[in-house]
Every structure is written in C-alpha cells, then in structure tokens.
PDB file of C-alpha atoms in Angstrom:
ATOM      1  CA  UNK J  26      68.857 103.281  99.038  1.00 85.00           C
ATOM      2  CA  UNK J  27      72.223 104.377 100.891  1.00 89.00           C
ATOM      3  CA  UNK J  28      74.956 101.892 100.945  1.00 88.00           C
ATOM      4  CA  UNK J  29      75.922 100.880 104.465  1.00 86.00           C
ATOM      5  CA  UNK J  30      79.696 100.267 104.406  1.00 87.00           C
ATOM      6  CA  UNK J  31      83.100 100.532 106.476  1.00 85.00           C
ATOM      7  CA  UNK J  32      86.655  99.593 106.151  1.00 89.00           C
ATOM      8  CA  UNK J  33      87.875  95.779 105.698  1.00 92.00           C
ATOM      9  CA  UNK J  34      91.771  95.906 104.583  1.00 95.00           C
ATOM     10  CA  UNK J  35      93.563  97.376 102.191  1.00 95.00           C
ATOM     11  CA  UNK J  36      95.166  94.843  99.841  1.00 96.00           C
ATOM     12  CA  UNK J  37      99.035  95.227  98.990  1.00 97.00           C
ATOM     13  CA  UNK J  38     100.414  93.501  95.819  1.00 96.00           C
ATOM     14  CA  UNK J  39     103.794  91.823  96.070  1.00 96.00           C
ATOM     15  CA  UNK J  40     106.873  89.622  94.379  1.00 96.00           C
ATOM     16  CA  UNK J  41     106.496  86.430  95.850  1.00 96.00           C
ATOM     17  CA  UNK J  42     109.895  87.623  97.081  1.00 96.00           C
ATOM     18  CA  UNK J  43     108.797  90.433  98.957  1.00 97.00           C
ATOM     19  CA  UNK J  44     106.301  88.574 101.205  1.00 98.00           C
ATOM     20  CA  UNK J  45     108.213  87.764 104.290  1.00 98.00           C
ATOM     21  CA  UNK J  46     110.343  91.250 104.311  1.00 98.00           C
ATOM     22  CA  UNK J  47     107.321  93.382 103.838  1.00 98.00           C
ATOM     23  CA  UNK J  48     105.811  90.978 106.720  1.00 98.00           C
ATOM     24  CA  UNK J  49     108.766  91.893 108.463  1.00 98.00           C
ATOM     25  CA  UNK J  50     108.750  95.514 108.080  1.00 98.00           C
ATOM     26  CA  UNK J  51     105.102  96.506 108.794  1.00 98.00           C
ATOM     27  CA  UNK J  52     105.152  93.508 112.223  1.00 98.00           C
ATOM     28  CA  UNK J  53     108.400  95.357 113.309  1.00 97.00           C
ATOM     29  CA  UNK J  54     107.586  99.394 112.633  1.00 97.00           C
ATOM     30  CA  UNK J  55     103.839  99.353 112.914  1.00 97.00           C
ATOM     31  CA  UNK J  56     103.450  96.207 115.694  1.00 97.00           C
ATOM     32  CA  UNK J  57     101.255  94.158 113.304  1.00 98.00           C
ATOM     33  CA  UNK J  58     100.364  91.098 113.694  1.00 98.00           C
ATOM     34  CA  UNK J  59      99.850  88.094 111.146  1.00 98.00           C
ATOM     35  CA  UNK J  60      96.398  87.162 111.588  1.00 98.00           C
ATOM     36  CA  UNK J  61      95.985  84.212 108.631  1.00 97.00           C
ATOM     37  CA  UNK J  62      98.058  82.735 105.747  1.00 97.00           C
ATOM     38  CA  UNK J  63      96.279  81.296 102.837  1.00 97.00           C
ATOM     39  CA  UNK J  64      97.130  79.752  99.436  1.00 96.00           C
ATOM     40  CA  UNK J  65      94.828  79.961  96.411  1.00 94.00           C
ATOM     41  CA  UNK J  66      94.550  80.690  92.778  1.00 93.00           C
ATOM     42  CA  UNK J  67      98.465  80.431  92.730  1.00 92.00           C
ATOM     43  CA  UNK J  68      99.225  83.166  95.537  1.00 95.00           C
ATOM     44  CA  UNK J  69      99.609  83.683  98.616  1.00 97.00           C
ATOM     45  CA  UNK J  70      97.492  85.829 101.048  1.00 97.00           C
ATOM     46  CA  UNK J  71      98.880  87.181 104.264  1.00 98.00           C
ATOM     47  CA  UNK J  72      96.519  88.786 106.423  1.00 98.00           C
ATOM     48  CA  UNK J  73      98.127  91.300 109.234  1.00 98.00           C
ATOM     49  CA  UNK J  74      96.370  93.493 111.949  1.00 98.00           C
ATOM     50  CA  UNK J  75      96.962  95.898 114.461  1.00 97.00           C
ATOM     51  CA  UNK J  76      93.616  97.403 116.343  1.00 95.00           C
ATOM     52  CA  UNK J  77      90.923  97.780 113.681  1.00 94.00           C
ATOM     53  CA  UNK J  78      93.599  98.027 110.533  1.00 96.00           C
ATOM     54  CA  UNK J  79      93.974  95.148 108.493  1.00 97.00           C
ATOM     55  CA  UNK J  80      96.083  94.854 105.275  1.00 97.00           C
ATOM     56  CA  UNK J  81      96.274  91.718 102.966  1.00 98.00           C
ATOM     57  CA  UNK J  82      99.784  91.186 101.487  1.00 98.00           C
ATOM     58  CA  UNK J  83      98.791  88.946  98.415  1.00 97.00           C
ATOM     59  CA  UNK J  84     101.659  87.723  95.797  1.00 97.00           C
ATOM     60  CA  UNK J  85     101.284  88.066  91.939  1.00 94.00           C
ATOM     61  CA  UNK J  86     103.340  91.464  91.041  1.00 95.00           C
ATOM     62  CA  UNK J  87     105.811  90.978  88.334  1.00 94.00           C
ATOM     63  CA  UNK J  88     107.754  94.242  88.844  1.00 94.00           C
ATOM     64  CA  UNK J  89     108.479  96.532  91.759  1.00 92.00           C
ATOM     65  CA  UNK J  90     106.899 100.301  91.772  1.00 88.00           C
ATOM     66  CA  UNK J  91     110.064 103.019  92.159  1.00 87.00           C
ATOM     67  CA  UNK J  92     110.719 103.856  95.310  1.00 89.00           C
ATOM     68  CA  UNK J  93     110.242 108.043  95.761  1.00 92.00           C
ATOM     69  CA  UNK J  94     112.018 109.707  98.780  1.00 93.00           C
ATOM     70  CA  UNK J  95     109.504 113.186  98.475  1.00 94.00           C
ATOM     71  CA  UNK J  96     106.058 112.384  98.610  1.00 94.00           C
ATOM     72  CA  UNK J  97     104.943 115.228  96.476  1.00 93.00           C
ATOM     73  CA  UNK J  98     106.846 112.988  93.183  1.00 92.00           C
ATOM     74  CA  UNK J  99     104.174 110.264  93.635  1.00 92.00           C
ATOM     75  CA  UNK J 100     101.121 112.419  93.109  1.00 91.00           C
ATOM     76  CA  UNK J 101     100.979 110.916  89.230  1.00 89.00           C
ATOM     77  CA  UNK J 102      99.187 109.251  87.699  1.00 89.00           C
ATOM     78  CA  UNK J 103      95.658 108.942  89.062  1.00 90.00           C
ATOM     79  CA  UNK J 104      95.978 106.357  90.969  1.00 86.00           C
ATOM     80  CA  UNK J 105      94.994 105.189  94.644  1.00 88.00           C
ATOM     81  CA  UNK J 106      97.469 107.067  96.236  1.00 92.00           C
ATOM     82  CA  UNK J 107      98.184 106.507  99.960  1.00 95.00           C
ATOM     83  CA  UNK J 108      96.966 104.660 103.339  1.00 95.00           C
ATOM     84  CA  UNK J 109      96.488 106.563 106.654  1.00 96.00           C
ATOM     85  CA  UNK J 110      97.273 105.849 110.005  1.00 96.00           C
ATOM     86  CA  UNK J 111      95.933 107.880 112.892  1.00 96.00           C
ATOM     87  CA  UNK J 112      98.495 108.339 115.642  1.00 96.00           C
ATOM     88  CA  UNK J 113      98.136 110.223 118.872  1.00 95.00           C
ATOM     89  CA  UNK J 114     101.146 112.116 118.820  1.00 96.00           C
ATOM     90  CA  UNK J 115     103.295 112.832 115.563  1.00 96.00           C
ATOM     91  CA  UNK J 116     106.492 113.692 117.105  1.00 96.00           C
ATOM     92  CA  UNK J 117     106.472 110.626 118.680  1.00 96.00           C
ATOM     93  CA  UNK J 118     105.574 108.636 115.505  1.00 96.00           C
ATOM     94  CA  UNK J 119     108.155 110.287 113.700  1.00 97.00           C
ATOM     95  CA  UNK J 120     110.767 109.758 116.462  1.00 97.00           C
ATOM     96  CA  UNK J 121     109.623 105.882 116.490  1.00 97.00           C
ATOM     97  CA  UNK J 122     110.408 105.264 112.660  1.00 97.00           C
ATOM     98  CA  UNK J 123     113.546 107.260 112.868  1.00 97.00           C
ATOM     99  CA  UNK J 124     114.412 104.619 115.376  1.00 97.00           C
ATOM    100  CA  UNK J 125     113.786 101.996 112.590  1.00 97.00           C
ATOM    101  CA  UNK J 126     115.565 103.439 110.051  1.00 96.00           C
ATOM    102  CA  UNK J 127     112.688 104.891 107.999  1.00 97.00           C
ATOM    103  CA  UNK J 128     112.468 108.434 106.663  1.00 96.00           C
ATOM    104  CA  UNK J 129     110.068 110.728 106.072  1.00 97.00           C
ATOM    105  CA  UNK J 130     109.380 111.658 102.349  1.00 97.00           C
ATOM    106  CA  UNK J 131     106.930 114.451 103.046  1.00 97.00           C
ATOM    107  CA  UNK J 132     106.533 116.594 106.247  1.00 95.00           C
ATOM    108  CA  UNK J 133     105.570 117.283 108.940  1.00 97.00           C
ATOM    109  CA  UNK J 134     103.278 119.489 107.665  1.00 95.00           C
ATOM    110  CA  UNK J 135     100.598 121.087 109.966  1.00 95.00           C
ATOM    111  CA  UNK J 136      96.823 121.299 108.523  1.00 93.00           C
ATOM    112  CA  UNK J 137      95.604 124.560 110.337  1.00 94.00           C
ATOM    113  CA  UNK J 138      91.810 124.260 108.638  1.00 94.00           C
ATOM    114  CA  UNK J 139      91.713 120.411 110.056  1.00 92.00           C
ATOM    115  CA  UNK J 140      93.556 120.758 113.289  1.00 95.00           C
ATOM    116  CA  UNK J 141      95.870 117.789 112.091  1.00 96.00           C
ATOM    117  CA  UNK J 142      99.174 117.402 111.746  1.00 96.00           C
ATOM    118  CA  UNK J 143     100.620 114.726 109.283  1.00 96.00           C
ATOM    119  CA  UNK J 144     103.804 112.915 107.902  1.00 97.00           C
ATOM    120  CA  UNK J 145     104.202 110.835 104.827  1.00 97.00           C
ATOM    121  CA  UNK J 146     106.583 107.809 104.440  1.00 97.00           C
ATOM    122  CA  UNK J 147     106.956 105.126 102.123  1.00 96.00           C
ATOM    123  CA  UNK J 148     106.998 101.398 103.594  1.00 97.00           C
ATOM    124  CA  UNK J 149     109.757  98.579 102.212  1.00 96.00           C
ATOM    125  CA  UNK J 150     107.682  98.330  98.843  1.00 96.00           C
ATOM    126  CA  UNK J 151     107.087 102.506  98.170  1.00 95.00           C
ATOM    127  CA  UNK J 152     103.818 102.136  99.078  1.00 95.00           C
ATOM    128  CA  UNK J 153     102.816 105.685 100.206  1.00 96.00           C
ATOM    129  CA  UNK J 154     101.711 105.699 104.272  1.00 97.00           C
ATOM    130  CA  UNK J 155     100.535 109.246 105.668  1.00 97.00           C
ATOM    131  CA  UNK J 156     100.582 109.739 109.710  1.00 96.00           C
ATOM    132  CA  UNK J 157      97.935 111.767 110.908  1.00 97.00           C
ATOM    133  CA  UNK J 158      97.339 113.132 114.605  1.00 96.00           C
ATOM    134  CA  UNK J 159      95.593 116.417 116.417  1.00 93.00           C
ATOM    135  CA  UNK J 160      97.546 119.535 116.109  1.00 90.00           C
TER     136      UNK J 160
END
C-alpha cells in the first residue's frame, strides 16, 4: 500500500512572548493571514495562511534558537532544516524583503541542473526560509 499524503502546515515553536511579533512579521513580509486562534493543553495555537501555505505558531519554547546571518552556519546538527516558498520572480522577492528590513543570509544562488534560482533568509525567530523561483 502507498501512502496518499500532501502538505498541511508546518508548525513553529515559540516563547509565549514571541507570538504576536512573529504574527507580525510573517502577516507584514509574507501577507499572511491569521486564520484561527486556539487555547489548549496550556498553549496557544495561531494558525496563519497565505494561498495553500499554512504555518501553526504554537507557544511552549523555553529558549530562543541563535539567530545565524549565513545560511551555510545552520546546516548542523541534523535537524529539519528550512521551509520553502515558491515565488515567481526572485529579484523581486529579494527587493520586497529588503524593503522590510530583512536580509538575506544565503544567496542568490542560481541552480543550473534545476532551472531555479533561490535565496535563504531567516524570519524574526531564525527559523531558516529558502525562496525559490524559475531561472
């Protein structure tokens, strides 16, 4: 039997204190919206969306992850590493977050054998966020 699955969300771990910046950040660079707020188990759940992307901002962290402004210094440990957004043009991505204030900590690098061309970027918490669009 093959497992029929897609994509849901990607969950994000926060400080309690993080929650309404982070929902700040990724509603003002990315155009999410929030979608539901929730309280259970002692946390909170945020859920945000833009097209078919959805990412759950749930609170519980303890401690913040360093922030790393070269992409290539958060490849350990093993770990999930990174979320990726398509985009139709990366000059124009990468013009639109200069805009906000947020800098690139890897690229752009062009991907000759995919015909891609990508960017990396860390959002408010260091999470890792990779830009993707046709070369």
């Amino acid at each position: 039997m093959t497992l029929s699955i897609s994509q849901d969300h990607i969950g994000i771990v926060l400080l309690e204190d993080d929650l309404e910046p982070t929902i700040a950040w990724y509603t003002e660079v990315f155009g999410f919206e929030v979608v539901r707020r929730t309280e259970g188990f002692g946390q909170i759940y945020v859920f945000l969306a833009n097209n078919d992307i959805r990412i759950e901002l749930l609170t519980g962290a303890t401690t913040r992850q360093p922030k790393s402004d070269d992409v290539f210094t958060t490849l350990d440990p093993s770990r999930y590493h990174h979320l990726c957004f398509a985009v139709d043009d990366l000059d124009a991505a990468v013009a639109h977050l200069a805009d906000h204030g947020v800098p690139l900590t890897g690229g752009p690098f062009d991907i000759t054998e995919l015909n891609r061309r990508n960017a990396f970027i860390s959002d408010n918490l260091g999470n890792v966020i990779e830009l993707i669009a046709p070369a």
